[in-house]
PDB file of C-alpha atoms in Angstrom:
ATOM      1  CA  MET A 179      81.400  95.310  89.679  1.00  0.00           C
ATOM      2  CA  ARG A 180      79.824  98.663  90.434  1.00  0.00           C
ATOM      3  CA  ALA A 181      81.484 102.068  90.255  1.00  0.00           C
ATOM      4  CA  VAL A 182      80.832 105.415  91.935  1.00  0.00           C
ATOM      5  CA  ILE A 183      82.061 108.778  90.652  1.00  0.00           C
ATOM      6  CA  LEU A 184      82.385 111.530  93.260  1.00  0.00           C
ATOM      7  CA  ALA A 185      81.253 114.811  91.707  1.00  0.00           C
ATOM      8  CA  ALA A 186      79.727 116.847  94.533  1.00  0.00           C
ATOM      9  CA  GLY A 187      82.361 119.563  94.905  1.00  0.00           C
ATOM     10  CA  ARG A 188      82.263 123.170  93.729  1.00  0.00           C
ATOM     11  CA  GLY A 189      85.506 123.101  91.715  1.00  0.00           C
ATOM     12  CA  SER A 190      86.089 126.835  92.183  1.00  0.00           C
ATOM     13  CA  ARG A 191      89.771 126.647  91.170  1.00  0.00           C
ATOM     14  CA  MET A 192      88.646 125.896  87.619  1.00  0.00           C
ATOM     15  CA  GLY A 193      87.340 129.465  87.386  1.00  0.00           C
ATOM     16  CA  ALA A 194      84.504 130.346  85.032  1.00  0.00           C
ATOM     17  CA  ALA A 195      84.414 126.825  83.561  1.00  0.00           C
ATOM     18  CA  THR A 196      82.625 125.551  86.666  1.00  0.00           C
ATOM     19  CA  GLY A 197      80.409 128.567  87.203  1.00  0.00           C
ATOM     20  CA  ASP A 198      77.281 126.553  86.433  1.00  0.00           C
ATOM     21  CA  ARG A 199      78.439 122.932  86.423  1.00  0.00           C
ATOM     22  CA  PRO A 200      80.668 120.434  88.259  1.00  0.00           C
ATOM     23  CA  LYS A 201      84.139 119.744  86.922  1.00  0.00           C
ATOM     24  CA  CYS A 202      83.199 116.374  85.466  1.00  0.00           C
ATOM     25  CA  LEU A 203      80.672 118.064  83.132  1.00  0.00           C
ATOM     26  CA  VAL A 204      83.136 120.580  81.734  1.00  0.00           C
ATOM     27  CA  GLU A 205      83.843 119.776  78.091  1.00  0.00           C
ATOM     28  CA  LEU A 206      87.540 119.580  77.290  1.00  0.00           C
ATOM     29  CA  ALA A 207      88.960 118.597  73.893  1.00  0.00           C
ATOM     30  CA  GLY A 208      85.434 117.857  72.680  1.00  0.00           C
ATOM     31  CA  ARG A 209      84.254 115.563  75.458  1.00  0.00           C
ATOM     32  CA  THR A 210      83.318 115.828  79.132  1.00  0.00           C
ATOM     33  CA  LEU A 211      85.413 114.254  81.839  1.00  0.00           C
ATOM     34  CA  LEU A 212      82.352 112.266  82.945  1.00  0.00           C
ATOM     35  CA  ASP A 213      81.913 110.765  79.495  1.00  0.00           C
ATOM     36  CA  ARG A 214      85.515 109.577  79.517  1.00  0.00           C
ATOM     37  CA  GLN A 215      85.181 108.214  83.058  1.00  0.00           C
ATOM     38  CA  VAL A 216      82.032 106.250  82.280  1.00  0.00           C
ATOM     39  CA  SER A 217      83.613 104.832  79.111  1.00  0.00           C
ATOM     40  CA  ALA A 218      86.724 103.670  80.958  1.00  0.00           C
ATOM     41  CA  LEU A 219      84.676 102.122  83.770  1.00  0.00           C
ATOM     42  CA  ALA A 220      82.315 100.329  81.377  1.00  0.00           C
ATOM     43  CA  LEU A 221      85.189  98.986  79.276  1.00  0.00           C
ATOM     44  CA  ALA A 222      86.759  97.634  82.478  1.00  0.00           C
ATOM     45  CA  GLY A 223      83.553  95.743  83.301  1.00  0.00           C
ATOM     46  CA  ALA A 224      81.524  98.048  85.531  1.00  0.00           C
ATOM     47  CA  ARG A 225      77.918  96.885  85.171  1.00  0.00           C
ATOM     48  CA  GLU A 226      76.482  99.890  86.988  1.00  0.00           C
ATOM     49  CA  VAL A 227      77.866 103.385  87.448  1.00  0.00           C
ATOM     50  CA  ALA A 228      76.563 105.990  89.912  1.00  0.00           C
ATOM     51  CA  VAL A 229      77.468 109.608  90.496  1.00  0.00           C
ATOM     52  CA  VAL A 230      77.371 111.468  93.803  1.00  0.00           C
ATOM     53  CA  THR A 231      76.070 114.961  93.126  1.00  0.00           C
ATOM     54  CA  GLY A 232      76.188 118.179  95.129  1.00  0.00           C
ATOM     55  CA  TRP A 233      77.002 121.503  93.467  1.00  0.00           C
ATOM     56  CA  CYS A 234      74.633 122.153  90.530  1.00  0.00           C
ATOM     57  CA  SER A 235      73.056 118.713  90.915  1.00  0.00           C
ATOM     58  CA  TRP A 236      70.358 119.623  88.380  1.00  0.00           C
ATOM     59  CA  GLN A 237      72.996 119.358  85.658  1.00  0.00           C
ATOM     60  CA  PHE A 238      72.881 115.558  86.067  1.00  0.00           C
ATOM     61  CA  GLU A 239      69.143 115.208  85.464  1.00  0.00           C
ATOM     62  CA  ARG A 240      69.672 114.004  81.894  1.00  0.00           C
ATOM     63  CA  VAL A 241      72.710 111.874  82.685  1.00  0.00           C
ATOM     64  CA  PRO A 242      71.705 108.174  82.505  1.00  0.00           C
ATOM     65  CA  LEU A 243      73.418 107.131  85.730  1.00  0.00           C
ATOM     66  CA  THR A 244      72.231 106.218  89.215  1.00  0.00           C
ATOM     67  CA  ARG A 245      72.445 109.330  91.381  1.00  0.00           C
ATOM     68  CA  PHE A 246      73.223 109.794  95.054  1.00  0.00           C
ATOM     69  CA  HIS A 247      73.147 113.298  96.493  1.00  0.00           C
ATOM     70  CA  ASN A 248      75.272 115.006  99.142  1.00  0.00           C
ATOM     71  CA  ALA A 249      73.116 117.903 100.337  1.00  0.00           C
ATOM     72  CA  ALA A 250      75.950 119.063 102.630  1.00  0.00           C
ATOM     73  CA  TRP A 251      78.522 119.123  99.831  1.00  0.00           C
ATOM     74  CA  ALA A 252      79.831 122.605 100.758  1.00  0.00           C
ATOM     75  CA  GLU A 253      80.804 121.541 104.291  1.00  0.00           C
ATOM     76  CA  SER A 254      81.958 117.977 103.720  1.00  0.00           C
ATOM     77  CA  SER A 255      84.756 115.873 102.272  1.00  0.00           C
ATOM     78  CA  MET A 256      85.107 113.357  99.453  1.00  0.00           C
ATOM     79  CA  VAL A 257      84.540 110.535 101.928  1.00  0.00           C
ATOM     80  CA  ASP A 258      81.390 112.226 103.227  1.00  0.00           C
ATOM     81  CA  SER A 259      80.168 112.257  99.630  1.00  0.00           C
ATOM     82  CA  LEU A 260      81.146 108.620  99.258  1.00  0.00           C
ATOM     83  CA  ALA A 261      79.077 107.780 102.337  1.00  0.00           C
ATOM     84  CA  CYS A 262      75.988 108.878 100.406  1.00  0.00           C
ATOM     85  CA  ALA A 263      76.469 105.712  98.330  1.00  0.00           C
ATOM     86  CA  ARG A 264      76.701 103.425 101.367  1.00  0.00           C
ATOM     87  CA  GLU A 265      73.868 101.273  99.985  1.00  0.00           C
ATOM     88  CA  TRP A 266      76.230 100.069  97.263  1.00  0.00           C
ATOM     89  CA  LEU A 267      79.344 100.065  99.444  1.00  0.00           C
ATOM     90  CA  GLU A 268      77.748  97.724 101.962  1.00  0.00           C
ATOM     91  CA  ALA A 269      76.447  95.372  99.266  1.00  0.00           C
ATOM     92  CA  GLY A 270      79.609  94.478  97.355  1.00  0.00           C
ATOM     93  CA  PRO A 271      82.861  95.700  95.793  1.00  0.00           C
ATOM     94  CA  VAL A 272      82.814  99.197  94.345  1.00  0.00           C
ATOM     95  CA  VAL A 273      85.416 101.069  92.319  1.00  0.00           C
ATOM     96  CA  VAL A 274      85.468 104.733  93.335  1.00  0.00           C
ATOM     97  CA  ALA A 275      86.747 107.551  91.132  1.00  0.00           C
ATOM     98  CA  TYR A 276      87.072 111.245  91.841  1.00  0.00           C
ATOM     99  CA  GLY A 277      85.079 113.341  89.393  1.00  0.00           C
ATOM    100  CA  ASP A 278      88.058 115.458  88.310  1.00  0.00           C
ATOM    101  CA  ILE A 279      90.341 112.722  86.973  1.00  0.00           C
ATOM    102  CA  VAL A 280      90.534 110.794  83.720  1.00  0.00           C
ATOM    103  CA  PHE A 281      92.023 107.311  83.437  1.00  0.00           C
ATOM    104  CA  THR A 282      92.224 104.215  81.263  1.00  0.00           C
ATOM    105  CA  PRO A 283      90.211 100.984  81.463  1.00  0.00           C
ATOM    106  CA  ALA A 284      93.492  99.251  82.330  1.00  0.00           C
ATOM    107  CA  ALA A 285      93.862 101.482  85.395  1.00  0.00           C
ATOM    108  CA  VAL A 286      90.390 100.473  86.565  1.00  0.00           C
ATOM    109  CA  THR A 287      91.150  96.803  85.986  1.00  0.00           C
ATOM    110  CA  ALA A 288      94.413  97.019  87.934  1.00  0.00           C
ATOM    111  CA  VAL A 289      92.627  98.462  90.971  1.00  0.00           C
ATOM    112  CA  ALA A 290      89.496  96.301  90.728  1.00  0.00           C
ATOM    113  CA  SER A 291      91.367  93.017  90.325  1.00  0.00           C
ATOM    114  CA  ALA A 292      93.893  93.527  93.126  1.00  0.00           C
ATOM    115  CA  PRO A 293      93.130  91.435  96.219  1.00  0.00           C
ATOM    116  CA  GLY A 294      92.133  93.092  99.452  1.00  0.00           C
ATOM    117  CA  PRO A 295      89.228  94.990 100.979  1.00  0.00           C
ATOM    118  CA  LEU A 296      90.770  98.414 100.274  1.00  0.00           C
ATOM    119  CA  VAL A 297      92.969  99.063  97.254  1.00  0.00           C
ATOM    120  CA  VAL A 298      94.320 102.402  96.038  1.00  0.00           C
ATOM    121  CA  GLY A 299      95.788 103.121  92.639  1.00  0.00           C
ATOM    122  CA  TYR A 300      98.901 105.252  92.355  1.00  0.00           C
ATOM    123  CA  ASP A 301     101.203 106.714  89.732  1.00  0.00           C
ATOM    124  CA  PRO A 302     104.888 105.925  90.306  1.00  0.00           C
ATOM    125  CA  ASP A 303     105.770 108.371  87.498  1.00  0.00           C
ATOM    126  CA  TRP A 304     103.887 111.187  89.257  1.00  0.00           C
ATOM    127  CA  LEU A 305     106.711 113.713  88.883  1.00  0.00           C
ATOM    128  CA  THR A 306     106.171 114.007  85.134  1.00  0.00           C
ATOM    129  CA  GLN A 307     102.621 115.284  85.570  1.00  0.00           C
ATOM    130  CA  TRP A 308     103.293 117.367  88.669  1.00  0.00           C
ATOM    131  CA  SER A 309     106.209 119.143  86.978  1.00  0.00           C
ATOM    132  CA  ARG A 310     103.907 120.251  84.173  1.00  0.00           C
ATOM    133  CA  ARG A 311     101.224 121.406  86.577  1.00  0.00           C
ATOM    134  CA  PHE A 312     103.267 123.173  89.243  1.00  0.00           C
ATOM    135  CA  GLY A 313     106.413 125.272  89.357  1.00  0.00           C
ATOM    136  CA  ASP A 314     107.476 123.282  92.416  1.00  0.00           C
ATOM    137  CA  PRO A 315     106.027 119.732  92.388  1.00  0.00           C
ATOM    138  CA  LEU A 316     106.315 119.463  96.161  1.00  0.00           C
ATOM    139  CA  ILE A 317     103.807 122.304  96.622  1.00  0.00           C
ATOM    140  CA  ASP A 318     100.925 119.925  95.899  1.00  0.00           C
ATOM    141  CA  ALA A 319     102.449 116.468  96.434  1.00  0.00           C
ATOM    142  CA  GLU A 320     101.871 114.311  99.507  1.00  0.00           C
ATOM    143  CA  THR A 321     104.126 111.711 101.055  1.00  0.00           C
ATOM    144  CA  PHE A 322     103.574 108.231  99.664  1.00  0.00           C
ATOM    145  CA  ALA A 323     105.368 104.964 100.425  1.00  0.00           C
ATOM    146  CA  VAL A 324     104.742 101.327  99.544  1.00  0.00           C
ATOM    147  CA  ALA A 325     106.344  98.131 100.853  1.00  0.00           C
ATOM    148  CA  ASP A 326     105.530  94.714  99.388  1.00  0.00           C
ATOM    149  CA  GLY A 327     102.381  96.055  97.801  1.00  0.00           C
ATOM    150  CA  ARG A 328     101.077  97.600 101.018  1.00  0.00           C
ATOM    151  CA  LEU A 329     100.655 101.301 101.564  1.00  0.00           C
ATOM    152  CA  THR A 330     102.903 102.420 104.424  1.00  0.00           C
ATOM    153  CA  ASP A 331     102.617 106.205 104.227  1.00  0.00           C
ATOM    154  CA  ILE A 332     100.297 108.721 102.614  1.00  0.00           C
ATOM    155  CA  GLY A 333      99.014 112.227 103.148  1.00  0.00           C
ATOM    156  CA  GLY A 334     101.969 113.897 104.824  1.00  0.00           C
ATOM    157  CA  THR A 335     103.835 117.026 103.725  1.00  0.00           C
ATOM    158  CA  PRO A 336     107.076 116.014 101.969  1.00  0.00           C
ATOM    159  CA  SER A 337     110.334 117.912 102.291  1.00  0.00           C
ATOM    160  CA  THR A 338     112.109 116.000  99.540  1.00  0.00           C
ATOM    161  CA  LEU A 339     111.220 114.039  96.415  1.00  0.00           C
ATOM    162  CA  GLU A 340     112.551 110.891  98.080  1.00  0.00           C
ATOM    163  CA  GLU A 341     109.517 110.909 100.371  1.00  0.00           C
ATOM    164  CA  VAL A 342     107.181 110.571  97.398  1.00  0.00           C
ATOM    165  CA  ALA A 343     107.238 107.123  95.785  1.00  0.00           C
ATOM    166  CA  GLY A 344     104.053 107.923  93.866  1.00  0.00           C
ATOM    167  CA  GLN A 345     100.808 109.834  94.032  1.00  0.00           C
ATOM    168  CA  TYR A 346      97.337 108.542  94.761  1.00  0.00           C
ATOM    169  CA  LEU A 347      95.123 109.028  91.703  1.00  0.00           C
ATOM    170  CA  GLY A 348      91.722 109.331  93.317  1.00  0.00           C
ATOM    171  CA  LEU A 349      90.904 105.810  92.093  1.00  0.00           C
ATOM    172  CA  LEU A 350      90.295 103.016  94.583  1.00  0.00           C
ATOM    173  CA  LYS A 351      88.400  99.809  95.259  1.00  0.00           C
ATOM    174  CA  LEU A 352      86.362  99.217  98.377  1.00  0.00           C
ATOM    175  CA  GLU A 353      84.888  95.916  99.459  1.00  0.00           C
ATOM    176  CA  PRO A 354      82.284  96.020 102.275  1.00  0.00           C
ATOM    177  CA  ALA A 355      84.952  95.264 104.891  1.00  0.00           C
ATOM    178  CA  GLY A 356      87.124  98.077 103.593  1.00  0.00           C
ATOM    179  CA  TRP A 357      84.245 100.522 103.623  1.00  0.00           C
ATOM    180  CA  ALA A 358      83.404  99.487 107.193  1.00  0.00           C
ATOM    181  CA  GLU A 359      86.933 100.416 108.288  1.00  0.00           C
ATOM    182  CA  LEU A 360      86.985 103.684 106.371  1.00  0.00           C
ATOM    183  CA  SER A 361      83.559 104.777 107.580  1.00  0.00           C
ATOM    184  CA  ALA A 362      84.485 103.902 111.171  1.00  0.00           C
ATOM    185  CA  GLU A 363      87.378 106.356 110.924  1.00  0.00           C
ATOM    186  CA  LEU A 364      85.044 108.915 109.370  1.00  0.00           C
ATOM    187  CA  SER A 365      82.775 108.691 112.403  1.00  0.00           C
ATOM    188  CA  HIS A 366      85.475 110.181 114.647  1.00  0.00           C
ATOM    189  CA  SER A 367      84.765 113.907 114.699  1.00  0.00           C
ATOM    190  CA  ASP A 368      88.356 114.742 115.657  1.00  0.00           C
ATOM    191  CA  THR A 369      89.963 113.096 112.633  1.00  0.00           C
ATOM    192  CA  ARG A 370      90.985 114.498 109.263  1.00  0.00           C
ATOM    193  CA  ARG A 371      88.016 113.771 107.018  1.00  0.00           C
ATOM    194  CA  ASP A 372      89.852 113.845 103.688  1.00  0.00           C
ATOM    195  CA  THR A 373      90.597 110.530 102.001  1.00  0.00           C
ATOM    196  CA  THR A 374      94.359 110.486 102.459  1.00  0.00           C
ATOM    197  CA  GLY A 375      94.007 111.596 106.075  1.00  0.00           C
ATOM    198  CA  LEU A 376      91.666 108.679 106.787  1.00  0.00           C
ATOM    199  CA  LEU A 377      93.930 106.255 104.946  1.00  0.00           C
ATOM    200  CA  ARG A 378      96.830 107.520 107.041  1.00  0.00           C
ATOM    201  CA  ARG A 379      94.886 106.662 110.205  1.00  0.00           C
ATOM    202  CA  LEU A 380      94.044 103.178 108.919  1.00  0.00           C
ATOM    203  CA  ILE A 381      97.714 102.522 108.189  1.00  0.00           C
ATOM    204  CA  ALA A 382      98.689 103.762 111.649  1.00  0.00           C
ATOM    205  CA  ARG A 383      96.519 101.114 113.255  1.00  0.00           C
ATOM    206  CA  LYS A 384      97.921  98.436 110.930  1.00  0.00           C
ATOM    207  CA  PHE A 385      94.931  97.937 108.667  1.00  0.00           C
ATOM    208  CA  ALA A 386      96.201  96.526 105.370  1.00  0.00           C
ATOM    209  CA  VAL A 387      95.713  98.951 102.483  1.00  0.00           C
ATOM    210  CA  ARG A 388      96.971  97.609  99.178  1.00  0.00           C
ATOM    211  CA  ALA A 389      98.577 100.012  96.700  1.00  0.00           C
ATOM    212  CA  VAL A 390      98.869  99.145  93.018  1.00  0.00           C
ATOM    213  CA  PRO A 391     100.674 101.106  90.298  1.00  0.00           C
ATOM    214  CA  VAL A 392      98.332 101.851  87.414  1.00  0.00           C
ATOM    215  CA  PRO A 393      99.042 102.441  83.730  1.00  0.00           C
ATOM    216  CA  GLY A 394      98.462 105.821  82.154  1.00  0.00           C
ATOM    217  CA  PRO A 395      97.602 108.058  80.542  1.00  0.00           C
ATOM    218  CA  TRP A 396      95.734 109.807  83.320  1.00  0.00           C
ATOM    219  CA  HIS A 397      95.356 113.372  84.554  1.00  0.00           C
ATOM    220  CA  GLU A 398      93.813 115.387  87.362  1.00  0.00           C
ATOM    221  CA  PHE A 399      91.884 118.564  86.516  1.00  0.00           C
ATOM    222  CA  ASP A 400      91.950 120.813  89.542  1.00  0.00           C
ATOM    223  CA  SER A 401      92.684 124.259  88.114  1.00  0.00           C
ATOM    224  CA  ALA A 402      92.372 126.357  84.978  1.00  0.00           C
ATOM    225  CA  ARG A 403      96.023 125.549  84.188  1.00  0.00           C
ATOM    226  CA  ASP A 404      95.182 121.847  84.109  1.00  0.00           C
ATOM    227  CA  CYS A 405      92.812 122.498  81.207  1.00  0.00           C
ATOM    228  CA  VAL A 406      95.834 123.599  79.169  1.00  0.00           C
ATOM    229  CA  VAL A 407      98.573 121.202  80.295  1.00  0.00           C
ATOM    230  CA  GLY A 408      96.162 118.271  80.398  1.00  0.00           C
ATOM    231  CA  GLU A 409      94.865 118.589  76.842  1.00  0.00           C
ATOM    232  CA  PRO A 410      97.575 116.380  75.240  1.00  0.00           C
ATOM    233  CA  VAL A 411      96.769 113.712  77.838  1.00  0.00           C
ATOM    234  CA  LEU A 412      93.071 113.897  76.948  1.00  0.00           C
ATOM    235  CA  ARG A 413      93.833 113.383  73.288  1.00  0.00           C
ATOM    236  CA  GLU A 414      96.079 110.424  74.083  1.00  0.00           C
ATOM    237  CA  LEU A 415      93.432 108.966  76.362  1.00  0.00           C
ATOM    238  CA  ASP A 416      90.720 109.409  73.719  1.00  0.00           C
ATOM    239  CA  GLU A 417      92.803 107.297  71.338  1.00  0.00           C
ATOM    240  CA  VAL A 418      93.086 104.582  73.997  1.00  0.00           C
ATOM    241  CA  LEU A 419      89.347 104.649  74.701  1.00  0.00           C
ATOM    242  CA  SER A 420      88.467 104.646  71.003  1.00  0.00           C
ATOM    243  CA  GLY A 421      90.719 101.676  70.362  1.00  0.00           C
ATOM    244  CA  ALA A 422      89.281  99.771  73.321  1.00  0.00           C
ATOM    245  CA  GLU A 423      85.715 100.479  72.216  1.00  0.00           C
ATOM    246  CA  VAL A 424      86.431  99.161  68.713  1.00  0.00           C
ATOM    247  CA  ALA A 425      88.128  96.052  70.117  1.00  0.00           C
ATOM    248  CA  SER A 426      85.185  95.310  72.398  1.00  0.00           C
TER     249      SER A 426
END
């Protein structure tokens, strides 16, 4: 199994912390997000890990990972960045992680081992995290629905909590056939180019997208507030990673 971390974005909502580096290289609670991501991926069996760079790409020069570069990072989406790693995506299964999330090896395993060409991980207990991060959880949440393990709705604007059965983590698995479908949607200039928008289009034309609940702890770091409310999660995650590393 290979893994790709998407870290091309500017991360401006993190404020001064990302003034000279991507979010995944910001040190929080004594360790960078990237270090935690690579550890979780390796413990789950990833034999190779790559990072897609963009903003401040020079910061990755000493990072011992394969690098792909999105020169148009300022005008493109996560999936555009992912397309920079098409060499791997066309060759075999790849686990993809956003550069601003942290997660456990068990979360990676749950996504990587689920059958299907396109698998997304989600948190059914999303409201706990969103309530800490936002005054109104619905401000940032998207619609999400699952039936018999298949994703049936994602990426809409919810009016009620009942429309949100979970939240997509930014962790997924793509087999070559799944990437072919996703990239075909990306090629349409009139479509939403963000990940959930493209997934929404795939679902609309009945392509099977599997959704699997994943175990925590996990957290998204999208703003300066996340650095504060996410610190207890980082400490909990570090204990999980440390225990897994000793056991291995």
